[in-house]
Amino acid sequence: MKSIVVLASGNGSLFQALADASAQEKIFSISALVVDRKDTYAVTRATKFGIPAIEIPFVDYEDDHWQRLLKETVLSLQPDLVVSAGFMRIIRSDLFLKCPTINAHPSLLPEFPGAHAVQDALAAGADVTGATVHLMDAGIDTGRILAQKEVVVLPGDTSATLHERIKTVEQIQLVSVVTDICSGKLKIGE
Ligand code: GAR
């Protein structure tokens, strides 16, 4: 069975979907959840599953120590795959070169990269946005796209209502991509 490390920053609904799938399908196991702040709900979810949670509180973007600590902590767990699932920090190290790393993003990349994808789609008056899973590279939300699905913007949507619908799609999409990578169905190497 393949081993994954999940990175998250907050609520952890994507982490929860992965943890549910790992308990049911036995195709991958989550060796740890790594979070960048204290007292996240994602950690509460991990505790319920008996999955170790490691807190590496973020300091600031100039903090090379934090970047190094994150990379070393993740690599020490020797994962087959790193999954950024609602991790709201830019990873400036070369972690993705040392271990395959994927990221879930709440838009149809390359549209609306960055930390405010849902608000940006609404502000732009988009009729359709969506969910993407992509390989991580040195850019911000620029790596090779592995899966995408559209989500229609409804009249009266707020960023909260739209984001909830996107997350429902993301949960299924991310589990599917991780399952396919870990089962060998989806090749992400050269
Ligand atoms: C998800 O929509 C994920 O795509 C997004 O954060 C949310 C996490 O939800 N990530 C980004 O925006 C990264 N740029 P969750 O905390 O409920 O799993």
Coordinates of C-alpha atoms and ligand atoms in Angstrom, one line a residue, residues 10-14 85-88 104-106 114 163 167 170, ligand 1:
G10 CA -7.7 24.8 8.1
N11 CA -11.0 23.0 8.0
G12 CA -9.6 19.8 6.4
S13 CA -12.7 18.6 4.4
L14 CA -10.4 17.4 1.7
A85 CA -5.1 19.7 0.3
G86 CA -6.0 23.2 1.4
F87 CA -2.5 24.1 2.3
M88 CA -2.4 27.9 2.1
A104 CA -5.9 20.7 -5.1
H105 CA -7.0 24.2 -6.3
P106 CA -10.6 25.6 -6.4
G114 CA -3.4 32.0 -5.9
H163 CA -16.7 27.3 -2.4
K167 CA -15.3 21.5 -2.4
E170 CA -12.8 18.6 -5.1
Ligands
GAR1 C1 -10.0 23.8 -1.0 O1 -11.0 24.4 -1.8 C2 -8.7 23.8 -1.7 O2 -8.8 23.7 -3.1 C3 -8.3 25.2 -1.3 O3 -8.6 25.3 0.1 C4 -9.8 24.6 0.3 C5 -9.5 23.7 1.5 O4 -10.7 23.2 2.0 N1 -6.9 25.4 -1.6 C6 -6.4 26.6 -2.1 O5 -7.1 27.5 -2.3 C7 -4.9 26.6 -2.4 N2 -4.6 27.7 -3.2 P1 -10.7 22.3 3.3 O6 -9.9 23.0 4.4 O7 -12.2 22.2 3.7 O8 -10.1 21.0 3.0

